[in-house]
């Protein structure tokens, strides 16, 4: 009898999960307020870019962004025109919804295309990302700094080396992450690329 009751509880749990999934899917179809899968919003961006496919470079879970369900996820995607970084989170009634995004269009060759994404956390603090693609073949080190035009303050965000870069389909990407960065709207972020001899060979700014 105990075994039969346990199976009944499991069946009830499975049916409850299925009912929630059906409810979310129905809400998405009827109200078009969210998505069934977290990757779906990226596919809509492909239409925005003229059906140019977006390749996912990095995917990171950020539970601190969503205190309710702990389902924050961040995607870094790219195509021939731009870099896109977007945060999504799960809502029980709406499914996967967009939260914040950063778009940076590619610039000239032999340079660094760099973008930023600032993510406030529901509980406290924030998470900041700096992302980019390196077009210069000799870059071995990336140093990202912020410059405040009002007070002249200079702060280093991060330093990345060749081993930290992400190589995919012949492209070289980089991604920096900081918790509780003292971000100010007047800060200008710049990325400096140095070769193996420490000579500045490329740069870019947000």
Short mmCIF file of C-alpha atoms in Angstrom, two decimals:
data_model
loop_
_atom_site.label_atom_id
_atom_site.label_comp_id
_atom_site.label_asym_id
_atom_site.label_seq_id
_atom_site.Cartn_x
_atom_site.Cartn_y
_atom_site.Cartn_z
CA UNK A 1 0.00 0.00 0.00
CA UNK A 2 2.80 2.44 0.84
CA UNK A 3 4.45 1.81 -2.52
CA UNK A 4 1.18 2.49 -4.33
CA UNK A 5 0.73 5.77 -2.42
CA UNK A 6 4.27 6.85 -3.32
CA UNK A 7 3.60 6.19 -6.99
CA UNK A 8 0.41 8.24 -6.71
CA UNK A 9 2.31 11.17 -5.26
CA UNK A 10 4.86 10.97 -8.05
CA UNK A 11 2.12 10.88 -10.63
CA UNK A 12 0.46 13.91 -9.06
CA UNK A 13 3.75 15.79 -9.10
CA UNK A 14 4.33 14.95 -12.76
CA UNK A 15 0.81 16.03 -13.70
CA UNK A 16 1.26 19.28 -11.76
CA UNK A 17 4.45 20.08 -13.66
CA UNK A 18 2.79 19.25 -16.97
CA UNK A 19 -0.19 21.44 -16.09
CA UNK A 20 2.11 24.40 -15.35
CA UNK A 21 3.96 23.88 -18.65
CA UNK A 22 0.69 23.74 -20.57
CA UNK A 23 -0.51 26.89 -18.81
CA UNK A 24 2.69 28.75 -19.67
CA UNK A 25 2.57 27.58 -23.29
CA UNK A 26 -1.07 28.61 -23.60
CA UNK A 27 -0.38 32.04 -22.13
CA UNK A 28 2.50 32.50 -24.56
CA UNK A 29 0.35 31.58 -27.55
CA UNK A 30 -2.69 33.65 -26.52
CA UNK A 31 -1.11 36.76 -25.03
CA UNK A 32 2.35 36.61 -26.66
CA UNK A 33 3.90 37.92 -23.45
CA UNK A 34 6.78 35.47 -23.07
CA UNK A 35 8.54 32.46 -24.52
CA UNK A 36 8.46 28.75 -23.86
CA UNK A 37 12.26 28.36 -24.15
CA UNK A 38 14.95 30.87 -23.08
CA UNK A 39 16.66 30.81 -26.48
CA UNK A 40 13.55 31.91 -28.40
CA UNK A 41 14.03 35.70 -27.96
CA UNK A 42 17.37 35.43 -29.75
CA UNK A 43 15.63 33.99 -32.80
CA UNK A 44 13.45 37.10 -33.01
CA UNK A 45 16.59 39.22 -33.21
CA UNK A 46 17.56 37.31 -36.34
CA UNK A 47 14.53 38.85 -38.07
CA UNK A 48 15.63 42.28 -36.84
CA UNK A 49 19.04 41.72 -38.42
CA UNK A 50 17.49 40.63 -41.71
CA UNK A 51 17.42 36.88 -41.10
CA UNK A 52 21.13 36.91 -40.34
CA UNK A 53 21.73 33.90 -38.06
CA UNK A 54 22.91 34.60 -34.53
CA UNK A 55 25.53 32.24 -33.14
CA UNK A 56 25.54 31.72 -29.38
CA UNK A 57 29.06 32.38 -28.15
CA UNK A 58 28.51 32.07 -24.40
CA UNK A 59 25.63 31.16 -22.08
CA UNK A 60 25.79 31.79 -18.33
CA UNK A 61 23.22 31.27 -15.59
CA UNK A 62 22.83 34.17 -13.17
CA UNK A 63 20.49 33.07 -10.34
CA UNK A 64 21.07 36.33 -8.40
CA UNK A 65 19.30 38.34 -11.11
CA UNK A 66 15.96 36.71 -10.33
CA UNK A 67 15.36 36.28 -6.60
CA UNK A 68 11.96 34.62 -7.11
CA UNK A 69 12.95 31.59 -9.19
CA UNK A 70 16.72 31.97 -9.59
CA UNK A 71 16.41 31.53 -13.34
CA UNK A 72 18.39 34.42 -14.79
CA UNK A 73 20.34 33.44 -17.91
CA UNK A 74 22.67 35.60 -20.02
CA UNK A 75 23.45 34.96 -23.67
CA UNK A 76 26.27 36.40 -25.75
CA UNK A 77 25.45 35.99 -29.44
CA UNK A 78 26.97 37.36 -32.63
CA UNK A 79 26.64 37.59 -36.39
CA UNK A 80 28.42 39.49 -39.15
CA UNK A 81 26.79 42.79 -38.17
CA UNK A 82 26.67 43.01 -34.40
CA UNK A 83 27.18 41.55 -30.96
CA UNK A 84 24.15 40.99 -28.75
CA UNK A 85 24.10 40.29 -25.03
CA UNK A 86 20.71 39.67 -23.45
CA UNK A 87 19.43 38.63 -20.05
CA UNK A 88 16.26 36.57 -19.68
CA UNK A 89 14.38 35.24 -16.67
CA UNK A 90 11.50 32.88 -16.03
CA UNK A 91 8.03 33.98 -14.94
CA UNK A 92 5.51 31.39 -13.81
CA UNK A 93 2.67 33.11 -15.68
CA UNK A 94 4.55 34.48 -18.69
CA UNK A 95 7.31 31.96 -19.35
CA UNK A 96 10.75 33.24 -20.38
CA UNK A 97 10.81 37.03 -20.70
CA UNK A 98 13.43 39.51 -21.80
CA UNK A 99 14.97 41.63 -19.11
CA UNK A 100 17.85 43.78 -20.38
CA UNK A 101 20.04 43.74 -23.45
CA UNK A 102 23.15 45.33 -24.91
CA UNK A 103 23.77 45.64 -28.65
CA UNK A 104 27.03 46.76 -30.19
CA UNK A 105 27.50 46.99 -33.94
CA UNK A 106 30.80 45.85 -35.37
CA UNK A 107 33.34 48.48 -36.27
CA UNK A 108 36.30 48.55 -38.68
CA UNK A 109 38.84 45.78 -39.05
CA UNK A 110 41.99 45.73 -36.90
CA UNK A 111 40.00 47.11 -33.96
CA UNK A 112 38.00 45.98 -30.92
CA UNK A 113 34.22 46.07 -30.86
CA UNK A 114 33.16 46.35 -27.23
CA UNK A 115 29.79 46.59 -25.45
CA UNK A 116 28.44 46.61 -21.89
CA UNK A 117 25.45 45.17 -20.00
CA UNK A 118 24.47 46.37 -16.51
CA UNK A 119 22.17 43.99 -14.60
CA UNK A 120 20.65 45.04 -11.25
CA UNK A 121 19.91 42.07 -9.01
CA UNK A 122 16.48 41.65 -7.41
CA UNK A 123 17.97 40.95 -3.99
CA UNK A 124 20.87 43.42 -3.82
CA UNK A 125 23.89 44.58 -5.78
CA UNK A 126 24.45 44.24 -9.49
CA UNK A 127 26.31 42.28 -12.16
CA UNK A 128 28.18 43.98 -14.99
CA UNK A 129 29.41 42.43 -18.21
CA UNK A 130 31.85 43.78 -20.78
CA UNK A 131 31.81 41.85 -24.05
CA UNK A 132 33.47 42.23 -27.41
CA UNK A 133 35.09 40.79 -30.50
CA UNK A 134 38.73 41.27 -31.48
CA UNK A 135 39.46 41.92 -35.15
CA UNK A 136 43.21 42.49 -34.83
CA UNK A 137 45.19 39.21 -35.14
CA UNK A 138 48.08 40.31 -32.89
CA UNK A 139 46.09 41.06 -29.74
CA UNK A 140 47.26 38.89 -26.84
CA UNK A 141 45.94 40.91 -23.87
CA UNK A 142 42.80 42.98 -23.34
CA UNK A 143 42.61 45.63 -20.61
CA UNK A 144 39.20 47.24 -19.97
CA UNK A 145 39.08 50.56 -18.09
CA UNK A 146 36.41 53.10 -17.22
CA UNK A 147 36.95 56.85 -17.54
CA UNK A 148 34.77 59.35 -15.73
CA UNK A 149 34.67 62.63 -17.63
CA UNK A 150 33.31 64.56 -14.64
CA UNK A 151 35.95 63.76 -12.03
CA UNK A 152 38.72 62.30 -14.21
CA UNK A 153 38.72 59.02 -12.29
CA UNK A 154 40.15 55.97 -14.07
CA UNK A 155 39.31 52.44 -12.89
CA UNK A 156 40.35 49.09 -14.31
CA UNK A 157 37.42 46.76 -14.96
CA UNK A 158 39.37 43.64 -15.93
CA UNK A 159 42.40 42.21 -17.72
CA UNK A 160 42.08 39.21 -20.02
CA UNK A 161 44.78 37.15 -21.68
CA UNK A 162 44.77 35.01 -24.79
CA UNK A 163 43.85 31.91 -22.79
CA UNK A 164 40.67 33.70 -21.60
CA UNK A 165 39.44 34.53 -25.11
CA UNK A 166 36.66 32.52 -26.75
CA UNK A 167 37.46 31.38 -30.30
CA UNK A 168 34.55 30.30 -32.46
CA UNK A 169 34.11 30.05 -36.23
CA UNK A 170 37.30 32.00 -36.86
CA UNK A 171 36.28 34.87 -34.55
CA UNK A 172 37.86 35.84 -31.23
CA UNK A 173 35.51 37.06 -28.47
CA UNK A 174 36.03 38.15 -24.89
CA UNK A 175 33.74 38.42 -21.88
CA UNK A 176 34.40 40.13 -18.52
CA UNK A 177 32.13 39.86 -15.48
CA UNK A 178 32.18 41.88 -12.26
CA UNK A 179 29.94 41.82 -9.18
CA UNK A 180 28.84 45.15 -7.67
CA UNK A 181 30.93 47.32 -9.98
CA UNK A 182 30.64 50.98 -8.99
CA UNK A 183 28.93 51.92 -12.22
CA UNK A 184 28.19 55.57 -13.04
CA UNK A 185 26.18 56.74 -16.09
CA UNK A 186 28.95 59.18 -17.06
CA UNK A 187 31.61 56.45 -17.13
CA UNK A 188 33.05 55.66 -20.55
CA UNK A 189 34.40 52.15 -20.98
CA UNK A 190 37.39 51.50 -23.21
CA UNK A 191 39.15 48.28 -24.21
CA UNK A 192 42.85 48.29 -25.07
CA UNK A 193 44.46 45.44 -27.00
CA UNK A 194 48.19 44.73 -26.62
CA UNK A 195 50.42 42.36 -28.55
CA UNK A 196 52.90 39.91 -27.03
CA UNK A 197 55.46 42.70 -26.61
CA UNK A 198 53.07 44.96 -24.69
CA UNK A 199 52.53 47.36 -27.59
CA UNK A 200 49.05 48.85 -28.04
CA UNK A 201 47.74 47.60 -31.40
CA UNK A 202 43.94 48.01 -31.15
CA UNK A 203 41.28 49.66 -29.04
CA UNK A 204 37.55 50.25 -28.81
CA UNK A 205 35.05 52.02 -26.57
CA UNK A 206 31.41 51.83 -25.54
#
